[in-house]
Amino acid sequence: HKSIIMLSTNLRMIRGTSVFLLLALTATSTAFTQSLVNLKLSRATKDVTQHYMAVEGAIDFDNLDGSEVRVGIIKTRWNKEHVDNAVEGARTALKACNVTDENIFETTVPGAYELPLAARFLALSGTVDAVICCGVLIKGDTMHFEYICDAVSSGIMSVGLQTSTPVIFGVLTCLNEDQVIARTTGDNNHGEGWGMTAVEMSLLKREALGMKNKPSVMGFGVAEDIDAPGTKKSMGFF
């Protein structure tokens, strides 16, 4: 009889323990599920916030009249397809700002590392109001990406400061090709911003140096027949 009573008591204790464990597991599971939901919501909120930050970070340009502006475009043959897409965006923007085809000069260099020196040559030629340096760098397995990015960005900035010619940094530094495609095609073609920036900075320079409403001293001037007596060949790319 005592054995039966003890067995019954043990069964009730086991049953109670099981119920307690079940409740504890349920509570733990619910908390874990809620944590996952909160994590997903947090990530979703972060993604949306980053998206709107990107949209809000877009540059607004006033109506720009670049009818007297002359722009040089230097592009790399490295990652040619993507660079050409960006350059097309820049040309579209330049035309929208009334820059004529005759006032757009375009040349190429092997890679991004050569952009600063080529930009300096063009700026010193006195034939352009602004230079757009276009290239695409994609990170690989080595430190080569970091060294090139640093040298090119620093070099392009130095050319602008040394020559007082606006030199636009149109070099994409991306981690993969998908990022490049997203920035050189469709409505997000960064080349358009580069083109408009070139016009705006050219006009700013004219206004700042007292050249507003007058041909730029850095312009092309009147073309001369280099074979005519008493004339000399002018320096420049055009």
Short mmCIF file of C-alpha atoms in Angstrom, two decimals:
data_model
loop_
_atom_site.label_atom_id
_atom_site.label_comp_id
_atom_site.label_asym_id
_atom_site.label_seq_id
_atom_site.Cartn_x
_atom_site.Cartn_y
_atom_site.Cartn_z
CA HIS A 1 0.00 0.00 0.00
CA LYS A 2 2.84 2.38 0.93
CA SER A 3 4.53 1.51 -2.36
CA ILE A 4 1.40 2.43 -4.31
CA ILE A 5 1.14 5.74 -2.46
CA MET A 6 4.84 6.53 -3.14
CA LEU A 7 4.44 5.58 -6.80
CA SER A 8 1.39 7.82 -7.10
CA THR A 9 3.26 10.70 -5.45
CA ASN A 10 6.24 10.26 -7.76
CA LEU A 11 3.98 10.26 -10.79
CA ARG A 12 2.37 13.50 -9.68
CA MET A 13 5.83 15.04 -9.15
CA ILE A 14 6.97 13.89 -12.57
CA ARG A 15 3.80 15.22 -14.16
CA GLY A 16 4.28 18.55 -12.40
CA THR A 17 7.90 18.74 -13.47
CA SER A 18 6.95 17.96 -17.07
CA VAL A 19 4.34 20.68 -17.08
CA PHE A 20 6.91 23.11 -15.64
CA LEU A 21 9.49 22.15 -18.27
CA LEU A 22 6.90 22.43 -21.02
CA LEU A 23 5.93 25.91 -19.86
CA ALA A 24 9.58 26.91 -19.60
CA LEU A 25 10.33 25.61 -23.09
CA THR A 26 7.28 27.39 -24.47
CA ALA A 27 8.34 30.65 -22.88
CA THR A 28 11.89 30.24 -24.17
CA SER A 29 10.65 29.42 -27.67
CA THR A 30 8.35 32.44 -27.64
CA ALA A 31 11.18 34.73 -26.52
CA PHE A 32 13.51 33.32 -29.19
CA THR A 33 10.87 33.78 -31.88
CA GLN A 34 10.26 37.35 -30.76
CA SER A 35 14.01 38.00 -30.86
CA LEU A 36 14.16 36.79 -34.45
CA VAL A 37 11.21 38.98 -35.38
CA ASN A 38 12.82 41.99 -33.72
CA LEU A 39 16.11 41.26 -35.52
CA LYS A 40 14.37 41.04 -38.88
CA LEU A 41 12.46 44.24 -38.20
CA SER A 42 15.67 45.95 -37.15
CA ARG A 43 17.45 44.89 -40.33
CA ALA A 44 14.48 45.89 -42.47
CA THR A 45 14.33 49.28 -40.78
CA LYS A 46 18.07 49.72 -41.30
CA ASP A 47 17.77 48.84 -44.99
CA VAL A 48 14.89 51.26 -45.48
CA THR A 49 16.76 53.98 -43.59
CA GLN A 50 19.88 53.44 -45.69
CA HIS A 51 17.74 53.58 -48.83
CA TYR A 52 16.18 56.89 -47.89
CA MET A 53 19.54 58.22 -46.76
CA ALA A 54 20.87 57.41 -50.22
CA VAL A 55 17.91 59.13 -51.85
CA GLU A 56 18.19 62.17 -49.60
CA GLY A 57 21.93 62.27 -50.32
CA ALA A 58 21.33 62.83 -54.03
CA ILE A 59 22.62 66.18 -55.30
CA ASP A 60 20.19 68.74 -56.65
CA PHE A 61 21.54 70.92 -59.45
CA ASP A 62 20.14 74.28 -60.50
CA ASN A 63 19.54 75.06 -64.15
CA LEU A 64 23.05 75.21 -65.58
CA ASP A 65 24.00 76.93 -68.82
CA GLY A 66 27.19 75.40 -70.12
CA SER A 67 26.91 76.79 -73.63
CA GLU A 68 30.35 78.41 -73.30
CA VAL A 69 31.93 75.65 -71.22
CA ARG A 70 34.48 73.26 -72.65
CA VAL A 71 34.96 69.93 -70.90
CA GLY A 72 37.63 67.28 -71.28
CA ILE A 73 36.78 63.67 -70.48
CA ILE A 74 39.62 61.28 -69.71
CA LYS A 75 38.51 57.67 -69.42
CA THR A 76 40.30 54.40 -68.74
CA ARG A 77 40.38 51.40 -71.04
CA TRP A 78 40.42 49.21 -67.94
CA ASN A 79 36.85 47.98 -67.29
CA LYS A 80 35.99 49.64 -70.60
CA GLU A 81 32.34 48.58 -70.82
CA HIS A 82 31.41 50.01 -67.43
CA VAL A 83 33.48 53.14 -67.96
CA ASP A 84 31.83 53.79 -71.32
CA ASN A 85 28.42 53.55 -69.67
CA ALA A 86 29.42 56.14 -67.09
CA VAL A 87 30.88 58.42 -69.77
CA GLU A 88 27.64 58.18 -71.71
CA GLY A 89 25.84 59.40 -68.61
CA ALA A 90 28.28 62.30 -68.32
CA ARG A 91 27.76 63.25 -71.97
CA THR A 92 24.00 63.14 -71.53
CA ALA A 93 24.24 65.53 -68.59
CA LEU A 94 26.61 67.86 -70.44
CA LYS A 95 24.23 68.11 -73.38
CA ALA A 96 21.35 68.77 -70.99
CA CYS A 97 23.42 71.72 -69.72
CA ASN A 98 23.80 73.07 -73.28
CA VAL A 99 27.40 71.92 -73.71
CA THR A 100 27.86 71.28 -77.43
CA ASP A 101 29.53 68.23 -78.91
CA GLU A 102 32.27 70.47 -80.27
CA ASN A 103 33.08 71.56 -76.73
CA ILE A 104 33.50 68.03 -75.38
CA PHE A 105 36.93 66.49 -75.76
CA GLU A 106 37.48 62.81 -74.98
CA THR A 107 40.63 60.74 -74.70
CA THR A 108 41.72 57.48 -73.04
CA VAL A 109 44.47 56.19 -70.79
CA PRO A 110 45.31 52.57 -69.90
CA GLY A 111 44.13 52.57 -66.29
CA ALA A 112 43.06 54.66 -63.32
CA TYR A 113 46.63 55.20 -62.10
CA GLU A 114 47.34 57.22 -65.26
CA LEU A 115 44.34 59.54 -64.81
CA PRO A 116 45.97 62.23 -62.59
CA LEU A 117 48.93 62.87 -64.90
CA ALA A 118 46.74 62.92 -68.01
CA ALA A 119 44.38 65.33 -66.22
CA ARG A 120 47.32 67.58 -65.39
CA PHE A 121 48.47 67.62 -69.02
CA LEU A 122 44.97 68.57 -70.15
CA ALA A 123 44.48 71.18 -67.46
CA LEU A 124 47.85 72.83 -68.21
CA SER A 125 47.06 72.91 -71.92
CA GLY A 126 44.59 75.71 -71.20
CA THR A 127 42.04 74.23 -73.57
CA VAL A 128 39.32 73.15 -71.15
CA ASP A 129 37.31 74.66 -68.32
CA ALA A 130 36.96 71.34 -66.48
CA VAL A 131 38.23 67.78 -66.64
CA ILE A 132 36.24 64.65 -65.81
CA CYS A 133 38.35 61.63 -64.87
CA CYS A 134 36.38 58.44 -65.44
CA GLY A 135 37.38 54.96 -64.30
CA VAL A 136 36.20 51.85 -62.48
CA LEU A 137 38.12 50.00 -59.78
CA ILE A 138 36.85 46.69 -58.39
CA LYS A 139 38.39 45.14 -55.29
CA GLY A 140 40.32 41.92 -55.81
CA ASP A 141 42.18 39.52 -53.53
CA THR A 142 45.20 41.73 -52.84
CA MET A 143 45.95 45.22 -51.49
CA HIS A 144 46.35 46.54 -55.05
CA PHE A 145 42.82 47.99 -54.90
CA GLU A 146 43.53 50.06 -51.79
CA TYR A 147 46.83 51.44 -53.09
CA ILE A 148 45.37 52.46 -56.46
CA CYS A 149 42.26 54.04 -54.91
CA ASP A 150 44.33 56.13 -52.53
CA ALA A 151 46.84 57.25 -55.15
CA VAL A 152 44.23 58.11 -57.77
CA SER A 153 41.90 60.04 -55.48
CA SER A 154 44.78 62.01 -53.98
CA GLY A 155 46.33 62.65 -57.39
CA ILE A 156 43.13 63.91 -58.98
CA MET A 157 42.48 66.29 -56.10
CA SER A 158 46.06 67.59 -56.31
CA VAL A 159 45.73 68.37 -60.02
CA GLY A 160 42.67 70.50 -59.38
CA LEU A 161 44.33 72.43 -56.56
CA GLN A 162 47.60 72.94 -58.44
CA THR A 163 46.08 74.06 -61.73
CA SER A 164 42.90 75.82 -60.48
CA THR A 165 41.01 73.74 -63.01
CA PRO A 166 37.99 71.78 -61.77
CA VAL A 167 38.92 68.11 -61.99
CA ILE A 168 35.98 65.82 -61.30
CA PHE A 169 36.55 62.52 -59.49
CA GLY A 170 34.60 60.13 -61.68
CA VAL A 171 36.24 56.94 -60.48
CA LEU A 172 33.99 54.25 -59.02
CA THR A 173 35.62 52.22 -56.24
CA CYS A 174 33.42 49.17 -55.80
CA LEU A 175 33.64 45.85 -54.00
CA ASN A 176 32.09 43.82 -56.81
CA GLU A 177 30.78 44.13 -60.35
CA ASP A 178 27.14 44.27 -59.23
CA GLN A 179 27.88 47.53 -57.42
CA VAL A 180 29.45 48.90 -60.59
CA ILE A 181 26.45 47.99 -62.74
CA ALA A 182 24.10 49.59 -60.22
CA ARG A 183 26.05 52.86 -60.53
CA THR A 184 26.61 53.01 -64.30
CA THR A 185 23.22 52.06 -65.70
CA GLY A 186 19.63 53.25 -65.54
CA ASP A 187 18.50 56.19 -63.45
CA ASN A 188 21.45 55.80 -61.07
CA ASN A 189 24.19 56.43 -63.63
CA HIS A 190 26.74 58.41 -61.62
CA GLY A 191 28.20 59.83 -64.82
CA GLU A 192 25.29 62.27 -65.03
CA GLY A 193 26.28 63.82 -61.72
CA TRP A 194 29.88 64.10 -62.86
CA GLY A 195 28.84 65.95 -66.01
CA MET A 196 26.68 68.44 -64.14
CA THR A 197 29.38 68.95 -61.52
CA ALA A 198 31.88 69.78 -64.26
CA VAL A 199 29.60 72.50 -65.64
CA GLU A 200 28.74 73.92 -62.23
CA MET A 201 32.38 74.08 -61.14
CA SER A 202 33.38 75.70 -64.44
CA LEU A 203 30.77 78.41 -63.96
CA LEU A 204 31.81 78.82 -60.32
CA LYS A 205 35.41 79.35 -61.36
CA ARG A 206 34.42 82.00 -63.88
CA GLU A 207 32.34 83.83 -61.32
CA ALA A 208 34.96 83.55 -58.59
CA LEU A 209 37.78 84.81 -60.84
CA GLY A 210 35.73 87.60 -62.37
CA MET A 211 35.25 85.91 -65.72
CA LYS A 212 31.44 85.75 -65.63
CA ASN A 213 29.74 86.49 -68.96
CA LYS A 214 33.11 86.49 -70.70
CA PRO A 215 34.98 83.71 -72.52
CA SER A 216 37.22 81.83 -70.13
CA VAL A 217 40.93 82.63 -70.29
CA MET A 218 41.34 78.86 -70.11
CA GLY A 219 39.25 78.44 -73.25
CA PHE A 220 40.19 77.55 -76.78
CA GLY A 221 40.31 80.97 -78.37
CA VAL A 222 39.92 81.48 -82.09
CA ALA A 223 41.24 78.64 -84.23
CA GLU A 224 44.05 79.63 -86.53
CA ASP A 225 45.45 78.03 -89.63
CA ILE A 226 48.73 76.59 -88.43
CA ASP A 227 50.11 76.76 -91.96
CA ALA A 228 49.36 80.46 -92.35
CA PRO A 229 52.37 82.80 -92.32
CA GLY A 230 53.08 84.39 -88.97
CA THR A 231 51.04 81.89 -86.94
CA LYS A 232 52.20 79.31 -84.50
CA LYS A 233 50.65 76.08 -83.37
CA SER A 234 48.73 76.54 -80.14
CA MET A 235 49.23 74.16 -77.25
CA GLY A 236 46.34 71.89 -76.39
CA PHE A 237 44.37 68.79 -77.22
CA PHE A 238 41.76 70.33 -79.53
#
